[in-house]
mmCIF file of C-alpha atoms in Angstrom:
data_model
loop_
_atom_site.group_PDB
_atom_site.id
_atom_site.type_symbol
_atom_site.label_atom_id
_atom_site.label_comp_id
_atom_site.label_asym_id
_atom_site.label_seq_id
_atom_site.Cartn_x
_atom_site.Cartn_y
_atom_site.Cartn_z
ATOM 1 C CA MET A 1 -18.267 17.335 -21.041
ATOM 2 C CA THR A 2 -15.035 15.948 -22.491
ATOM 3 C CA ALA A 3 -12.008 15.112 -20.409
ATOM 4 C CA GLY A 4 -9.688 17.434 -22.348
ATOM 5 C CA ASN A 5 -8.111 18.089 -25.748
ATOM 6 C CA ILE A 6 -5.238 15.761 -26.626
ATOM 7 C CA LEU A 7 -2.930 16.545 -29.539
ATOM 8 C CA ILE A 8 -1.419 13.481 -31.227
ATOM 9 C CA ALA A 9 1.381 14.168 -33.719
ATOM 10 C CA ASP A 10 2.652 11.063 -35.513
ATOM 11 C CA ASP A 11 3.304 10.451 -39.220
ATOM 12 C CA GLU A 12 2.220 6.803 -38.844
ATOM 13 C CA THR A 13 -1.514 6.888 -39.555
ATOM 14 C CA ARG A 14 -2.146 3.474 -38.007
ATOM 15 C CA MET A 15 -0.394 4.406 -34.763
ATOM 16 C CA ARG A 16 -2.167 7.757 -34.597
ATOM 17 C CA LYS A 17 -5.602 6.213 -35.111
ATOM 18 C CA LEU A 18 -4.946 3.430 -32.599
ATOM 19 C CA VAL A 19 -4.004 5.855 -29.822
ATOM 20 C CA ALA A 20 -6.861 8.193 -30.751
ATOM 21 C CA ASP A 21 -9.436 5.403 -30.493
ATOM 22 C CA PHE A 22 -8.323 4.472 -26.977
ATOM 23 C CA LEU A 23 -8.324 8.108 -25.831
ATOM 24 C CA LYS A 24 -11.758 8.791 -27.311
ATOM 25 C CA LYS A 25 -13.162 5.853 -25.351
ATOM 26 C CA GLU A 26 -12.094 7.692 -22.187
ATOM 27 C CA GLY A 27 -13.912 10.864 -23.242
ATOM 28 C CA TYR A 28 -10.976 12.863 -24.588
ATOM 29 C CA THR A 29 -11.220 15.058 -27.671
ATOM 30 C CA VAL A 30 -8.374 14.073 -29.987
ATOM 31 C CA ILE A 31 -6.712 16.479 -32.416
ATOM 32 C CA GLU A 32 -4.497 14.714 -34.953
ATOM 33 C CA ALA A 33 -1.426 16.016 -36.766
ATOM 34 C CA GLU A 34 0.388 13.972 -39.397
ATOM 35 C CA ASP A 35 3.706 15.783 -38.978
ATOM 36 C CA GLY A 36 5.479 18.319 -36.793
ATOM 37 C CA LYS A 37 4.623 21.288 -38.986
ATOM 38 C CA GLN A 38 0.922 20.542 -38.749
ATOM 39 C CA ALA A 39 1.277 20.133 -34.979
ATOM 40 C CA LEU A 40 2.884 23.576 -34.716
ATOM 41 C CA ASP A 41 0.100 25.086 -36.816
ATOM 42 C CA ILE A 42 -2.450 23.668 -34.378
ATOM 43 C CA ILE A 43 -0.524 24.944 -31.365
ATOM 44 C CA HIS A 44 -0.101 28.426 -32.854
ATOM 45 C CA SER A 45 -3.795 28.578 -33.782
ATOM 46 C CA GLY A 46 -4.597 29.244 -30.146
ATOM 47 C CA GLN A 47 -6.675 26.106 -29.726
ATOM 48 C CA HIS A 48 -6.473 24.856 -26.145
ATOM 49 C CA ILE A 49 -4.378 21.712 -25.798
ATOM 50 C CA SER A 50 -4.581 19.834 -22.486
ATOM 51 C CA LEU A 51 -1.715 17.453 -23.348
ATOM 52 C CA ALA A 52 0.478 16.676 -26.369
ATOM 53 C CA ILE A 53 1.671 13.247 -27.534
ATOM 54 C CA LEU A 54 4.564 13.725 -29.971
ATOM 55 C CA ASP A 55 6.422 11.219 -32.112
ATOM 56 C CA VAL A 56 10.122 12.086 -32.139
ATOM 57 C CA MET A 57 10.855 11.327 -35.805
ATOM 58 C CA MET A 58 8.399 13.143 -38.100
ATOM 59 C CA PRO A 59 8.772 14.774 -41.533
ATOM 60 C CA GLU A 60 8.828 18.553 -41.927
ATOM 61 C CA THR A 61 9.469 19.217 -38.226
ATOM 62 C CA ASP A 62 10.502 16.647 -35.607
ATOM 63 C CA GLY A 63 8.963 16.070 -32.191
ATOM 64 C CA TRP A 64 11.875 17.691 -30.360
ATOM 65 C CA THR A 65 11.195 20.979 -32.133
ATOM 66 C CA VAL A 66 7.483 20.813 -31.342
ATOM 67 C CA CYS A 67 8.209 20.063 -27.665
ATOM 68 C CA ARG A 68 10.635 22.990 -27.499
ATOM 69 C CA GLU A 69 8.009 25.311 -28.999
ATOM 70 C CA ILE A 70 5.368 24.151 -26.509
ATOM 71 C CA ARG A 71 7.733 24.866 -23.630
ATOM 72 C CA LYS A 72 8.307 28.425 -24.870
ATOM 73 C CA SER A 73 4.691 29.333 -24.248
ATOM 74 C CA GLY A 74 3.498 27.219 -21.340
ATOM 75 C CA GLN A 75 3.474 24.115 -19.190
ATOM 76 C CA THR A 76 1.267 21.837 -21.310
ATOM 77 C CA PRO A 77 2.203 18.230 -20.429
ATOM 78 C CA VAL A 78 4.167 16.467 -23.188
ATOM 79 C CA ILE A 79 4.615 12.744 -23.835
ATOM 80 C CA MET A 80 7.299 11.794 -26.363
ATOM 81 C CA LEU A 81 6.993 8.619 -28.480
ATOM 82 C CA THR A 82 10.003 7.017 -30.135
ATOM 83 C CA ALA A 83 11.231 3.822 -31.718
ATOM 84 C CA ARG A 84 14.675 4.477 -30.230
ATOM 85 C CA SER A 85 15.562 3.404 -26.707
ATOM 86 C CA GLU A 86 18.985 4.996 -26.230
ATOM 87 C CA GLU A 87 19.475 6.661 -22.861
ATOM 88 C CA SER A 88 20.886 9.784 -24.524
ATOM 89 C CA ASP A 89 17.616 10.297 -26.428
ATOM 90 C CA GLU A 90 15.568 9.956 -23.256
ATOM 91 C CA LEU A 91 17.756 12.411 -21.366
ATOM 92 C CA PHE A 92 17.584 14.852 -24.277
ATOM 93 C CA GLY A 93 13.792 14.686 -24.168
ATOM 94 C CA PHE A 94 13.745 15.480 -20.467
ATOM 95 C CA ASP A 95 16.174 18.341 -21.073
ATOM 96 C CA LEU A 96 13.656 19.847 -23.498
ATOM 97 C CA GLY A 97 10.924 19.637 -20.879
ATOM 98 C CA ALA A 98 9.132 16.414 -21.853
ATOM 99 C CA ASP A 99 7.199 14.840 -18.989
ATOM 100 C CA GLU A 100 7.127 11.266 -20.260
ATOM 101 C CA TYR A 101 9.181 9.265 -22.758
ATOM 102 C CA ILE A 102 7.610 6.083 -24.154
ATOM 103 C CA THR A 103 9.405 3.631 -26.434
ATOM 104 C CA LYS A 104 7.538 1.877 -29.240
ATOM 105 C CA PRO A 105 5.986 -0.651 -29.259
ATOM 106 C CA PHE A 106 3.866 0.121 -26.218
ATOM 107 C CA SER A 107 0.487 -0.755 -24.756
ATOM 108 C CA PRO A 108 -2.201 1.828 -25.651
ATOM 109 C CA LEU A 109 -3.780 1.162 -22.250
ATOM 110 C CA ILE A 110 -0.546 2.117 -20.497
ATOM 111 C CA LEU A 111 -0.290 5.264 -22.607
ATOM 112 C CA VAL A 112 -3.861 6.233 -21.657
ATOM 113 C CA ALA A 113 -3.025 5.602 -17.992
ATOM 114 C CA ARG A 114 -0.045 7.925 -18.242
ATOM 115 C CA VAL A 115 -2.159 10.583 -19.945
ATOM 116 C CA GLN A 116 -4.721 10.363 -17.142
ATOM 117 C CA ALA A 117 -2.024 10.510 -14.470
ATOM 118 C CA LEU A 118 -0.359 13.569 -16.004
ATOM 119 C CA LEU A 119 -3.646 15.427 -16.370
ATOM 120 C CA ARG A 120 -4.653 14.601 -12.791
ATOM 121 C CA ARG A 121 -1.382 15.994 -11.538
ATOM 122 C CA THR A 122 -1.458 19.165 -13.596
ATOM 123 C CA SER A 123 -5.120 19.951 -12.896
ATOM 124 C CA ASP A 124 -5.128 19.148 -9.186
ATOM 125 C CA PRO A 125 -6.360 22.307 -7.404
ATOM 126 C CA LYS A 126 -3.910 23.920 -4.994
ATOM 127 C CA THR A 127 -4.898 26.510 -2.459
ATOM 128 C CA SER A 128 -1.900 27.971 -0.688
ATOM 129 C CA VAL A 129 1.528 29.541 -0.948
ATOM 130 C CA LYS A 130 4.416 27.901 0.867
ATOM 131 C CA ASN A 131 7.652 29.772 1.605
ATOM 132 C CA LEU A 132 10.717 27.749 2.520
ATOM 133 C CA ASP A 133 13.631 30.052 3.287
ATOM 134 C CA GLY A 134 13.209 32.023 0.069
ATOM 135 C CA LEU A 135 11.891 29.108 -1.997
ATOM 136 C CA GLU A 136 8.248 30.016 -2.618
ATOM 137 C CA ILE A 137 5.708 27.569 -4.062
ATOM 138 C CA ASP A 138 2.367 29.003 -5.134
ATOM 139 C CA LYS A 139 0.207 25.880 -5.262
ATOM 140 C CA ASN A 140 -2.786 27.722 -6.687
ATOM 141 C CA ARG A 141 -0.895 29.153 -9.670
ATOM 142 C CA ARG A 142 1.648 26.292 -9.869
ATOM 143 C CA VAL A 143 4.468 28.829 -9.776
ATOM 144 C CA VAL A 144 7.860 28.565 -8.075
ATOM 145 C CA ASN A 145 9.925 31.629 -7.127
ATOM 146 C CA ILE A 146 13.335 31.922 -5.524
ATOM 147 C CA ASP A 147 13.881 35.193 -3.677
ATOM 148 C CA GLY A 148 11.155 36.726 -5.844
ATOM 149 C CA GLU A 149 12.502 35.442 -9.178
ATOM 150 C CA ARG A 150 10.420 32.991 -11.231
ATOM 151 C CA VAL A 151 11.893 29.520 -11.787
ATOM 152 C CA ASP A 152 10.868 27.825 -15.031
ATOM 153 C CA LEU A 153 9.984 24.220 -14.146
ATOM 154 C CA SER A 154 8.354 21.580 -16.316
ATOM 155 C CA PRO A 155 5.118 20.072 -14.922
ATOM 156 C CA LYS A 156 6.981 16.934 -13.841
ATOM 157 C CA GLU A 157 9.748 18.926 -12.144
ATOM 158 C CA TYR A 158 7.101 20.932 -10.312
ATOM 159 C CA GLU A 159 5.322 17.781 -9.128
ATOM 160 C CA LEU A 160 8.623 16.268 -8.017
ATOM 161 C CA LEU A 161 9.504 19.365 -5.992
ATOM 162 C CA LEU A 162 6.031 19.466 -4.468
ATOM 163 C CA TYR A 163 6.231 15.795 -3.468
ATOM 164 C CA LEU A 164 9.604 16.298 -1.782
ATOM 165 C CA VAL A 165 8.377 19.425 0.014
ATOM 166 C CA ASP A 166 5.196 17.702 1.175
ATOM 167 C CA ASN A 167 7.435 15.020 2.682
ATOM 168 C CA GLU A 168 9.904 17.501 4.165
ATOM 169 C CA SER A 169 12.603 15.934 6.365
ATOM 170 C CA LEU A 170 11.529 12.397 5.372
ATOM 171 C CA ALA A 171 13.782 10.110 3.351
ATOM 172 C CA VAL A 172 11.857 8.840 0.321
ATOM 173 C CA SER A 173 13.035 6.092 -1.998
ATOM 174 C CA ARG A 174 13.245 6.342 -5.759
ATOM 175 C CA GLU A 175 10.445 3.782 -5.976
ATOM 176 C CA GLN A 176 8.210 5.912 -3.743
ATOM 177 C CA ILE A 177 8.911 8.944 -5.896
ATOM 178 C CA LEU A 178 8.154 7.052 -9.111
ATOM 179 C CA ASN A 179 4.872 5.672 -7.793
ATOM 180 C CA SER A 180 3.740 9.010 -6.338
ATOM 181 C CA VAL A 181 4.966 11.587 -8.853
ATOM 182 C CA TRP A 182 4.557 9.496 -11.985
ATOM 183 C CA ASP A 183 1.349 8.023 -10.518
ATOM 184 C CA TYR A 184 1.622 4.574 -12.088
ATOM 185 C CA ASP A 185 3.653 1.411 -11.599
ATOM 186 C CA TYR A 186 6.902 2.221 -13.348
ATOM 187 C CA TYR A 187 8.573 -0.666 -15.182
ATOM 188 C CA GLY A 188 11.924 0.936 -15.862
ATOM 189 C CA ASP A 189 15.009 1.749 -13.832
ATOM 190 C CA ALA A 190 15.240 4.596 -11.367
ATOM 191 C CA ARG A 191 17.509 6.823 -13.465
ATOM 192 C CA THR A 192 14.405 8.785 -14.459
ATOM 193 C CA VAL A 193 14.217 10.095 -10.877
ATOM 194 C CA ASP A 194 17.929 10.884 -10.743
ATOM 195 C CA THR A 195 17.745 12.767 -14.052
ATOM 196 C CA HIS A 196 14.855 14.923 -12.863
ATOM 197 C CA ILE A 197 16.500 15.547 -9.479
ATOM 198 C CA LYS A 198 19.677 16.705 -11.216
ATOM 199 C CA ARG A 199 17.730 19.138 -13.426
ATOM 200 C CA LEU A 200 15.637 20.350 -10.495
ATOM 201 C CA ARG A 201 18.690 21.059 -8.356
ATOM 202 C CA TYR A 202 20.266 22.990 -11.215
ATOM 203 C CA LYS A 203 17.176 25.131 -11.742
ATOM 204 C CA LEU A 204 16.802 25.839 -8.025
ATOM 205 C CA GLY A 205 20.368 27.119 -7.817
ATOM 206 C CA ILE A 206 21.575 27.474 -4.244
ATOM 207 C CA LYS A 207 18.187 26.243 -2.988
ATOM 208 C CA GLY A 208 18.894 22.977 -4.787
ATOM 209 C CA ASP A 209 21.001 22.046 -1.752
ATOM 210 C CA PHE A 210 17.701 21.534 0.083
ATOM 211 C CA ILE A 211 17.334 18.291 -1.898
ATOM 212 C CA GLN A 212 19.719 15.899 -0.187
ATOM 213 C CA THR A 213 20.816 12.498 -1.435
ATOM 214 C CA VAL A 214 20.124 9.644 0.977
ATOM 215 C CA ARG A 215 22.765 7.125 0.052
ATOM 216 C CA GLY A 216 21.414 3.734 -0.919
ATOM 217 C CA LEU A 217 17.778 4.892 -0.778
ATOM 218 C CA GLY A 218 16.740 8.083 -2.515
ATOM 219 C CA TYR A 219 16.300 11.714 -1.487
ATOM 220 C CA ARG A 220 15.143 14.026 1.291
ATOM 221 C CA PHE A 221 14.046 17.671 1.231
ATOM 222 C CA GLU A 222 15.356 19.559 4.236
ATOM 223 C CA ILE A 223 16.159 23.210 4.905
ATOM 224 C CA ILE A 224 19.847 23.477 5.769
#
């Protein structure tokens, strides 16, 4: 049995083949697309995709557009690849619902580790519904409702909320969040956490006040 179907969309053949070889060694089935249009054709074909790795700059259709289309129809994890390292690009990717943002050049082994971590998180079986003063988390269906209304969260936002809730009333540092939610040793700054917290608070509306800032440390989830 394979570990899952991974879509790789990158117009650089060498890069695409390199990543595919490393993923295949781990038992994944790799589906390759040489541009964004081909990636969209694969997605719209109905073929099950466990995770998508998308280059930002591609001919025909760019990676942003493909990511946006994926988010319209589901919560498939998305990793964006780019040769650009500007903060604005990274934040834009997260705004579209990307779960990871990796700057080229990168280690294929690290990319595989991030793929494995994302798939572990999104496939981890949940068995209960938790209601926190109108904020309802259905762990089995991976669904979040506020006062009966569905909240559209990306997989990473969902995992972040779940981690905070599971540590209710405890102050957790940004480093703890990175190591637990991202599930690997993160070698960047902590603004990734702050960006996701900001988006999560916005999506939770008034319930976003449950996520409190602990000055000089990180965050705490507490019903107020």
